[in-house]
Amino acid sequence: MRTAIYIRVSTKLQEDRYSLNAQTTELTSYAQSQNWHIVDIFKDVDSGTKLNKDGLEAMLDQVEDGKIDVVLCIEQDRLSRLDTIKWEYIKGVLRENHVKIAEPGSVVDLANEDDEFISNLKNLLAQRSRRDLLRKMMRGKRQKTREGKVWGKQPEEYHYNKDTEEITVNEERSWLIPYIDDLYIEKRLGATTIARELNKVSKTAESKRWTSQQVLSKLKNPAYHGVLQKSFINGETITVPVSIPCCALS
């Protein structure tokens, strides 16, 4: 059978056993043991919940061109953790072109109702597994926040080292907060005027012009006042004092 190998790792939820090299080695060996002809190896480094991925789209193009008989992946959740509508689209493309889904040791024929049921069940379990993992991750992050531990993306005036979990001052942008504070507190300028003054000397971190809203966000951000504040998707906002080098910005 003409085989497309599909491998994927998530940018956020990677696991060692799902490394691209490991998947490639195991799937290539399996295809060869079955005397399947490997047409191509398609890969993505992205979430399984997204339909628009370069590797997946390129593989589906080959499917629609009639060049593939079976899609081989290490587990079906590498192919999809999609919601029902997107998963039905993928299945539709494969079914209409008579393409099967294979894992080492099993082949699913989507034209067979029993096989399709099993495939759907695997997709639902993959979605549930991802939600459970995300919940555990968010519980861990909420606890880290309660303990005053800094994590994740920080304001541009700081550098965050995720390996050491340490915060340092970004010297190239450390002048911003003292400059804005001086214009606001000492010279009593409004946000629009401060933005105008900033545009005379600098651009934003995205190399764009400053706006009054960006100035206000700097003035209101508790991170510049020794406070760690995070809002979570469950509606909880955690605010704790932390020891960060905010004094270096004053």
Short mmCIF file of N, CA, C and O in Angstrom, two decimals, residues 126-236:
data_model
loop_
_atom_site.label_atom_id
_atom_site.label_comp_id
_atom_site.label_asym_id
_atom_site.label_seq_id
_atom_site.Cartn_x
_atom_site.Cartn_y
_atom_site.Cartn_z
N ALA A 126 -9.13 11.22 23.02
CA ALA A 126 -7.98 12.11 22.88
C ALA A 126 -8.34 13.52 23.32
O ALA A 126 -7.55 14.20 23.98
N GLN A 127 -9.54 13.98 22.95
CA GLN A 127 -10.00 15.30 23.38
C GLN A 127 -10.11 15.36 24.90
O GLN A 127 -9.69 16.33 25.53
N ARG A 128 -10.68 14.31 25.49
CA ARG A 128 -10.84 14.27 26.95
C ARG A 128 -9.49 14.25 27.64
O ARG A 128 -9.28 14.94 28.65
N SER A 129 -8.55 13.47 27.11
CA SER A 129 -7.21 13.40 27.68
C SER A 129 -6.54 14.76 27.67
O SER A 129 -5.89 15.17 28.65
N ARG A 130 -6.71 15.48 26.56
CA ARG A 130 -6.10 16.81 26.46
C ARG A 130 -6.72 17.77 27.47
O ARG A 130 -6.01 18.55 28.11
N ARG A 131 -8.05 17.72 27.61
CA ARG A 131 -8.71 18.60 28.58
C ARG A 131 -8.24 18.30 30.01
O ARG A 131 -8.00 19.21 30.80
N ASP A 132 -8.09 17.00 30.32
CA ASP A 132 -7.62 16.62 31.65
C ASP A 132 -6.21 17.13 31.89
O ASP A 132 -5.88 17.63 32.98
N LEU A 133 -5.36 17.01 30.88
CA LEU A 133 -3.98 17.47 31.01
C LEU A 133 -3.92 18.98 31.20
O LEU A 133 -3.17 19.49 32.03
N LEU A 134 -4.74 19.70 30.43
CA LEU A 134 -4.78 21.16 30.57
C LEU A 134 -5.26 21.58 31.95
O LEU A 134 -4.73 22.52 32.54
N ARG A 135 -6.27 20.87 32.48
CA ARG A 135 -6.76 21.19 33.81
C ARG A 135 -5.67 20.99 34.86
O ARG A 135 -5.50 21.80 35.78
N LYS A 136 -4.90 19.90 34.72
CA LYS A 136 -3.81 19.65 35.66
C LYS A 136 -2.74 20.73 35.55
O LYS A 136 -2.19 21.18 36.57
N MET A 137 -2.44 21.12 34.33
CA MET A 137 -1.44 22.17 34.13
C MET A 137 -1.90 23.48 34.76
O MET A 137 -1.13 24.19 35.41
N MET A 138 -3.18 23.82 34.58
CA MET A 138 -3.69 25.08 35.11
C MET A 138 -3.75 25.04 36.64
O MET A 138 -3.50 26.06 37.30
N ARG A 139 -4.07 23.89 37.22
CA ARG A 139 -4.03 23.77 38.68
C ARG A 139 -2.63 24.03 39.19
O ARG A 139 -2.43 24.72 40.20
N GLY A 140 -1.63 23.47 38.48
CA GLY A 140 -0.24 23.68 38.86
C GLY A 140 0.16 25.14 38.75
O GLY A 140 0.86 25.68 39.62
N LYS A 141 -0.29 25.81 37.69
CA LYS A 141 0.05 27.22 37.50
C LYS A 141 -0.63 28.10 38.54
O LYS A 141 -0.05 29.08 39.01
N ARG A 142 -1.87 27.76 38.91
CA ARG A 142 -2.55 28.54 39.94
C ARG A 142 -1.82 28.42 41.28
O ARG A 142 -1.65 29.39 42.01
N GLN A 143 -1.35 27.19 41.57
CA GLN A 143 -0.63 26.99 42.82
C GLN A 143 0.71 27.73 42.81
O GLN A 143 1.11 28.33 43.81
N LYS A 144 1.41 27.71 41.68
CA LYS A 144 2.67 28.45 41.56
C LYS A 144 2.43 29.93 41.81
O LYS A 144 3.22 30.60 42.47
N THR A 145 1.32 30.44 41.26
CA THR A 145 1.01 31.85 41.44
C THR A 145 0.74 32.17 42.90
O THR A 145 1.22 33.18 43.43
N ARG A 146 -0.03 31.30 43.57
CA ARG A 146 -0.32 31.52 45.00
C ARG A 146 0.96 31.54 45.83
O ARG A 146 1.05 32.23 46.85
N GLU A 147 1.97 30.77 45.39
CA GLU A 147 3.25 30.72 46.11
C GLU A 147 4.17 31.86 45.72
O GLU A 147 5.31 31.94 46.19
N GLY A 148 3.69 32.74 44.84
CA GLY A 148 4.49 33.90 44.44
C GLY A 148 5.57 33.58 43.44
O GLY A 148 6.54 34.34 43.30
N LYS A 149 5.42 32.46 42.73
CA LYS A 149 6.42 32.08 41.73
C LYS A 149 6.02 32.63 40.36
O LYS A 149 4.90 32.42 39.91
N VAL A 150 6.93 33.32 39.75
CA VAL A 150 6.67 33.95 38.46
C VAL A 150 6.80 32.91 37.35
O VAL A 150 7.69 32.06 37.38
N TRP A 151 5.91 32.96 36.36
CA TRP A 151 5.97 32.03 35.24
C TRP A 151 5.36 32.70 34.01
O TRP A 151 4.62 33.66 34.10
N GLY A 152 5.70 32.16 32.85
CA GLY A 152 5.08 32.64 31.62
C GLY A 152 5.65 33.96 31.12
O GLY A 152 6.62 34.50 31.65
N LYS A 153 5.01 34.47 30.10
CA LYS A 153 5.46 35.70 29.46
C LYS A 153 5.36 36.87 30.41
O LYS A 153 4.38 37.03 31.14
N GLN A 154 6.40 37.72 30.40
CA GLN A 154 6.46 38.87 31.29
C GLN A 154 6.45 40.18 30.48
O GLN A 154 6.65 40.17 29.27
N PRO A 155 6.19 41.31 31.15
CA PRO A 155 6.27 42.60 30.45
C PRO A 155 7.63 42.79 29.80
O PRO A 155 8.62 42.21 30.24
N GLU A 156 7.65 43.61 28.78
CA GLU A 156 8.87 43.76 27.97
C GLU A 156 10.07 44.27 28.76
O GLU A 156 11.21 44.11 28.32
N GLU A 157 9.84 44.88 29.90
CA GLU A 157 10.95 45.42 30.69
C GLU A 157 11.68 44.34 31.48
O GLU A 157 12.68 44.60 32.13
N TYR A 158 11.17 43.10 31.42
CA TYR A 158 11.78 41.99 32.14
C TYR A 158 12.16 40.86 31.20
O TYR A 158 11.54 40.68 30.16
N HIS A 159 13.13 40.09 31.62
CA HIS A 159 13.46 38.82 30.97
C HIS A 159 13.08 37.70 31.94
O HIS A 159 13.34 37.80 33.14
N TYR A 160 12.46 36.64 31.39
CA TYR A 160 12.12 35.48 32.23
C TYR A 160 12.84 34.26 31.70
O TYR A 160 12.73 33.92 30.53
N ASN A 161 13.60 33.61 32.59
CA ASN A 161 14.30 32.38 32.26
C ASN A 161 13.46 31.21 32.75
O ASN A 161 13.36 30.98 33.97
N LYS A 162 12.82 30.48 31.83
CA LYS A 162 11.91 29.41 32.24
C LYS A 162 12.66 28.23 32.87
O LYS A 162 12.05 27.45 33.61
N ASP A 163 13.96 28.10 32.59
CA ASP A 163 14.73 27.00 33.18
C ASP A 163 15.03 27.25 34.65
O ASP A 163 14.91 26.36 35.48
N THR A 164 15.44 28.51 34.95
CA THR A 164 15.77 28.85 36.34
C THR A 164 14.61 29.53 37.05
O THR A 164 14.66 29.73 38.26
N GLU A 165 13.56 29.89 36.28
CA GLU A 165 12.39 30.60 36.81
C GLU A 165 12.80 31.91 37.48
O GLU A 165 12.24 32.31 38.50
N GLU A 166 13.77 32.57 36.89
CA GLU A 166 14.26 33.84 37.44
C GLU A 166 13.89 35.00 36.54
O GLU A 166 13.83 34.87 35.31
N ILE A 167 13.67 36.15 37.17
CA ILE A 167 13.34 37.39 36.47
C ILE A 167 14.53 38.32 36.53
O ILE A 167 15.11 38.54 37.60
N THR A 168 14.90 38.89 35.41
CA THR A 168 15.94 39.92 35.36
C THR A 168 15.41 41.10 34.55
O THR A 168 14.45 40.98 33.80
N VAL A 169 16.04 42.24 34.74
CA VAL A 169 15.61 43.46 34.04
C VAL A 169 16.15 43.47 32.62
O VAL A 169 17.30 43.12 32.37
N ASN A 170 15.30 43.82 31.67
CA ASN A 170 15.71 44.02 30.29
C ASN A 170 16.27 45.44 30.18
O ASN A 170 15.53 46.42 30.12
N GLU A 171 17.58 45.53 30.17
CA GLU A 171 18.24 46.84 30.23
C GLU A 171 17.86 47.74 29.06
O GLU A 171 17.81 48.97 29.20
N GLU A 172 17.57 47.14 27.91
CA GLU A 172 17.24 47.95 26.74
C GLU A 172 15.90 48.67 26.87
O GLU A 172 15.67 49.70 26.24
N ARG A 173 15.01 48.13 27.71
CA ARG A 173 13.68 48.73 27.86
C ARG A 173 13.42 49.22 29.28
O ARG A 173 12.32 49.69 29.59
N SER A 174 14.41 49.14 30.16
CA SER A 174 14.20 49.46 31.56
C SER A 174 13.93 50.94 31.81
O SER A 174 13.40 51.31 32.86
N TRP A 175 14.25 51.78 30.83
CA TRP A 175 14.03 53.23 30.99
C TRP A 175 12.56 53.61 30.84
O TRP A 175 12.15 54.71 31.26
N LEU A 176 11.75 52.73 30.28
CA LEU A 176 10.38 53.09 29.92
C LEU A 176 9.52 53.49 31.12
O LEU A 176 8.86 54.54 31.10
N ILE A 177 9.49 52.64 32.14
CA ILE A 177 8.61 52.90 33.28
C ILE A 177 9.00 54.17 34.03
O ILE A 177 8.13 55.01 34.32
N PRO A 178 10.30 54.37 34.35
CA PRO A 178 10.67 55.65 34.98
C PRO A 178 10.29 56.86 34.11
O PRO A 178 9.86 57.89 34.64
N TYR A 179 10.45 56.72 32.81
CA TYR A 179 10.13 57.83 31.89
C TYR A 179 8.63 58.13 31.92
O TYR A 179 8.21 59.29 32.04
N ILE A 180 7.81 57.08 31.83
CA ILE A 180 6.35 57.26 31.85
C ILE A 180 5.90 57.80 33.21
O ILE A 180 5.06 58.71 33.30
N ASP A 181 6.46 57.23 34.30
CA ASP A 181 6.09 57.69 35.64
C ASP A 181 6.42 59.17 35.83
O ASP A 181 5.64 59.92 36.43
N ASP A 182 7.57 59.58 35.33
CA ASP A 182 7.97 60.99 35.48
C ASP A 182 6.99 61.92 34.75
O ASP A 182 6.57 62.94 35.30
N LEU A 183 6.62 61.54 33.53
CA LEU A 183 5.69 62.37 32.77
C LEU A 183 4.31 62.41 33.41
O LEU A 183 3.63 63.44 33.40
N TYR A 184 3.93 61.28 34.01
CA TYR A 184 2.58 61.18 34.58
C TYR A 184 2.50 61.81 35.97
O TYR A 184 1.57 62.58 36.27
N ILE A 185 3.48 61.48 36.84
CA ILE A 185 3.42 61.92 38.23
C ILE A 185 4.00 63.32 38.42
O ILE A 185 3.38 64.18 39.06
N GLU A 186 5.18 63.55 37.86
CA GLU A 186 5.86 64.82 38.08
C GLU A 186 5.33 65.93 37.17
O GLU A 186 5.06 67.04 37.62
N LYS A 187 5.16 65.61 35.91
CA LYS A 187 4.74 66.64 34.95
C LYS A 187 3.24 66.65 34.71
O LYS A 187 2.72 67.49 33.99
N ARG A 188 2.54 65.64 35.29
CA ARG A 188 1.07 65.57 35.27
C ARG A 188 0.50 65.58 33.83
O ARG A 188 -0.49 66.22 33.54
N LEU A 189 1.17 64.83 32.97
CA LEU A 189 0.69 64.72 31.60
C LEU A 189 -0.30 63.56 31.49
O LEU A 189 -0.22 62.58 32.23
N GLY A 190 -1.26 63.69 30.55
CA GLY A 190 -2.22 62.63 30.32
C GLY A 190 -1.64 61.55 29.42
O GLY A 190 -0.57 61.70 28.82
N ALA A 191 -2.39 60.44 29.29
CA ALA A 191 -1.90 59.29 28.54
C ALA A 191 -1.67 59.62 27.07
O ALA A 191 -0.70 59.16 26.46
N THR A 192 -2.53 60.43 26.49
CA THR A 192 -2.38 60.79 25.07
C THR A 192 -1.12 61.60 24.85
O THR A 192 -0.36 61.36 23.90
N THR A 193 -0.85 62.55 25.76
CA THR A 193 0.35 63.38 25.64
C THR A 193 1.60 62.55 25.88
O THR A 193 2.62 62.72 25.20
N ILE A 194 1.53 61.63 26.85
CA ILE A 194 2.68 60.76 27.12
C ILE A 194 2.98 59.90 25.90
O ILE A 194 4.15 59.71 25.52
N ALA A 195 1.94 59.37 25.26
CA ALA A 195 2.15 58.58 24.05
C ALA A 195 2.83 59.41 22.97
O ALA A 195 3.72 58.92 22.26
N ARG A 196 2.42 60.66 22.86
CA ARG A 196 3.02 61.56 21.87
C ARG A 196 4.51 61.77 22.17
O ARG A 196 5.35 61.77 21.26
N GLU A 197 4.84 61.93 23.47
CA GLU A 197 6.24 62.11 23.85
C GLU A 197 7.06 60.85 23.61
O GLU A 197 8.21 60.91 23.15
N LEU A 198 6.47 59.71 23.89
CA LEU A 198 7.16 58.44 23.65
C LEU A 198 7.47 58.25 22.17
O LEU A 198 8.53 57.74 21.81
N ASN A 199 6.54 58.63 21.32
CA ASN A 199 6.73 58.47 19.89
C ASN A 199 7.88 59.32 19.34
O ASN A 199 8.38 59.06 18.25
N LYS A 200 8.28 60.30 20.12
CA LYS A 200 9.41 61.13 19.70
C LYS A 200 10.75 60.42 19.92
O LYS A 200 11.74 60.74 19.26
N VAL A 201 10.76 59.46 20.84
CA VAL A 201 12.03 58.84 21.22
C VAL A 201 12.09 57.34 21.00
O VAL A 201 13.18 56.75 20.98
N SER A 202 10.94 56.70 20.83
CA SER A 202 10.98 55.24 20.74
C SER A 202 9.70 54.70 20.14
O SER A 202 8.67 55.39 20.09
N LYS A 203 9.76 53.46 19.70
CA LYS A 203 8.57 52.73 19.28
C LYS A 203 8.24 51.67 20.32
O LYS A 203 9.01 51.42 21.25
N THR A 204 7.11 51.02 20.16
CA THR A 204 6.74 49.94 21.07
C THR A 204 7.62 48.72 20.82
O THR A 204 8.41 48.70 19.87
N ALA A 205 7.46 47.70 21.64
CA ALA A 205 8.22 46.47 21.47
C ALA A 205 7.93 45.82 20.13
O ALA A 205 8.76 45.08 19.59
N GLU A 206 6.74 46.12 19.56
CA GLU A 206 6.35 45.57 18.25
C GLU A 206 6.73 46.52 17.12
O GLU A 206 6.27 46.36 15.99
N SER A 207 7.54 47.55 17.43
CA SER A 207 8.00 48.55 16.45
C SER A 207 6.84 49.34 15.86
O SER A 207 6.84 49.70 14.67
N LYS A 208 5.84 49.62 16.70
CA LYS A 208 4.70 50.43 16.28
C LYS A 208 4.65 51.71 17.09
O LYS A 208 5.39 51.88 18.05
N ARG A 209 3.77 52.61 16.73
CA ARG A 209 3.61 53.87 17.45
C ARG A 209 2.83 53.63 18.74
O ARG A 209 1.95 52.79 18.81
N TRP A 210 3.20 54.40 19.76
CA TRP A 210 2.53 54.31 21.04
C TRP A 210 1.13 54.90 20.95
O TRP A 210 0.88 55.86 20.23
N THR A 211 0.20 54.29 21.71
CA THR A 211 -1.15 54.82 21.84
C THR A 211 -1.43 55.11 23.31
O THR A 211 -0.71 54.64 24.20
N SER A 212 -2.47 55.87 23.56
CA SER A 212 -2.83 56.20 24.94
C SER A 212 -3.19 54.94 25.73
O SER A 212 -2.89 54.84 26.93
N GLN A 213 -3.83 53.96 25.08
CA GLN A 213 -4.20 52.73 25.75
C GLN A 213 -2.98 51.94 26.21
O GLN A 213 -2.98 51.35 27.29
N GLN A 214 -1.92 51.96 25.40
CA GLN A 214 -0.69 51.27 25.79
C GLN A 214 -0.04 51.95 26.98
O GLN A 214 0.50 51.29 27.87
N VAL A 215 -0.10 53.27 27.00
CA VAL A 215 0.45 54.01 28.14
C VAL A 215 -0.33 53.68 29.40
O VAL A 215 0.24 53.43 30.46
N LEU A 216 -1.64 53.68 29.31
CA LEU A 216 -2.48 53.37 30.46
C LEU A 216 -2.21 51.96 30.99
O LEU A 216 -2.22 51.72 32.20
N SER A 217 -1.99 51.01 30.07
CA SER A 217 -1.70 49.64 30.50
C SER A 217 -0.40 49.57 31.28
O SER A 217 -0.26 48.77 32.22
N LYS A 218 0.58 50.40 30.90
CA LYS A 218 1.84 50.46 31.65
C LYS A 218 1.60 51.03 33.04
O LYS A 218 2.12 50.53 34.04
N LEU A 219 0.80 52.09 33.12
CA LEU A 219 0.56 52.74 34.39
C LEU A 219 -0.21 51.84 35.36
O LEU A 219 -0.01 51.89 36.57
N LYS A 220 -1.09 50.99 34.82
CA LYS A 220 -1.95 50.17 35.66
C LYS A 220 -1.38 48.79 35.97
O LYS A 220 -1.88 48.10 36.85
N ASN A 221 -0.35 48.38 35.25
CA ASN A 221 0.17 47.01 35.40
C ASN A 221 0.79 46.81 36.77
O ASN A 221 1.78 47.46 37.12
N PRO A 222 0.24 45.88 37.59
CA PRO A 222 0.78 45.66 38.94
C PRO A 222 2.18 45.05 38.95
O PRO A 222 2.85 45.08 39.98
N ALA A 223 2.62 44.52 37.80
CA ALA A 223 3.94 43.89 37.76
C ALA A 223 5.06 44.89 38.06
O ALA A 223 6.14 44.50 38.50
N TYR A 224 4.78 46.17 37.82
CA TYR A 224 5.80 47.20 38.07
C TYR A 224 5.79 47.67 39.52
O TYR A 224 6.52 48.58 39.89
N HIS A 225 4.94 47.06 40.35
CA HIS A 225 4.81 47.50 41.74
C HIS A 225 4.99 46.33 42.71
O HIS A 225 4.45 46.34 43.81
N GLY A 226 5.75 45.32 42.27
CA GLY A 226 6.03 44.20 43.15
C GLY A 226 4.84 43.29 43.40
O GLY A 226 4.74 42.65 44.44
N VAL A 227 3.91 43.24 42.43
CA VAL A 227 2.71 42.42 42.59
C VAL A 227 2.60 41.46 41.41
O VAL A 227 2.71 41.85 40.25
N LEU A 228 2.39 40.17 41.72
CA LEU A 228 2.14 39.16 40.69
C LEU A 228 0.63 38.94 40.60
O LEU A 228 0.00 38.58 41.59
N GLN A 229 0.08 39.18 39.43
CA GLN A 229 -1.36 39.02 39.26
C GLN A 229 -1.64 38.23 37.99
O GLN A 229 -1.16 38.57 36.92
N LYS A 230 -2.39 37.17 38.14
CA LYS A 230 -2.75 36.33 37.00
C LYS A 230 -4.24 36.04 37.03
O LYS A 230 -4.81 35.75 38.08
N SER A 231 -4.87 36.09 35.86
CA SER A 231 -6.27 35.72 35.72
C SER A 231 -6.35 34.41 34.95
O SER A 231 -5.64 34.22 33.96
N PHE A 232 -7.23 33.53 35.39
CA PHE A 232 -7.33 32.20 34.81
C PHE A 232 -8.70 31.98 34.17
O PHE A 232 -9.66 32.69 34.48
N ILE A 233 -8.77 31.00 33.28
CA ILE A 233 -9.98 30.79 32.51
C ILE A 233 -11.16 30.34 33.37
O ILE A 233 -12.30 30.39 32.93
N ASN A 234 -10.89 29.90 34.60
CA ASN A 234 -11.99 29.51 35.50
C ASN A 234 -12.58 30.73 36.21
O ASN A 234 -13.46 30.60 37.06
N GLY A 235 -12.08 31.92 35.85
CA GLY A 235 -12.60 33.16 36.43
C GLY A 235 -11.83 33.65 37.64
O GLY A 235 -12.08 34.76 38.14
N GLU A 236 -10.90 32.85 38.13
CA GLU A 236 -10.13 33.23 39.32
C GLU A 236 -8.99 34.17 38.96
O GLU A 236 -8.28 33.98 37.98
#
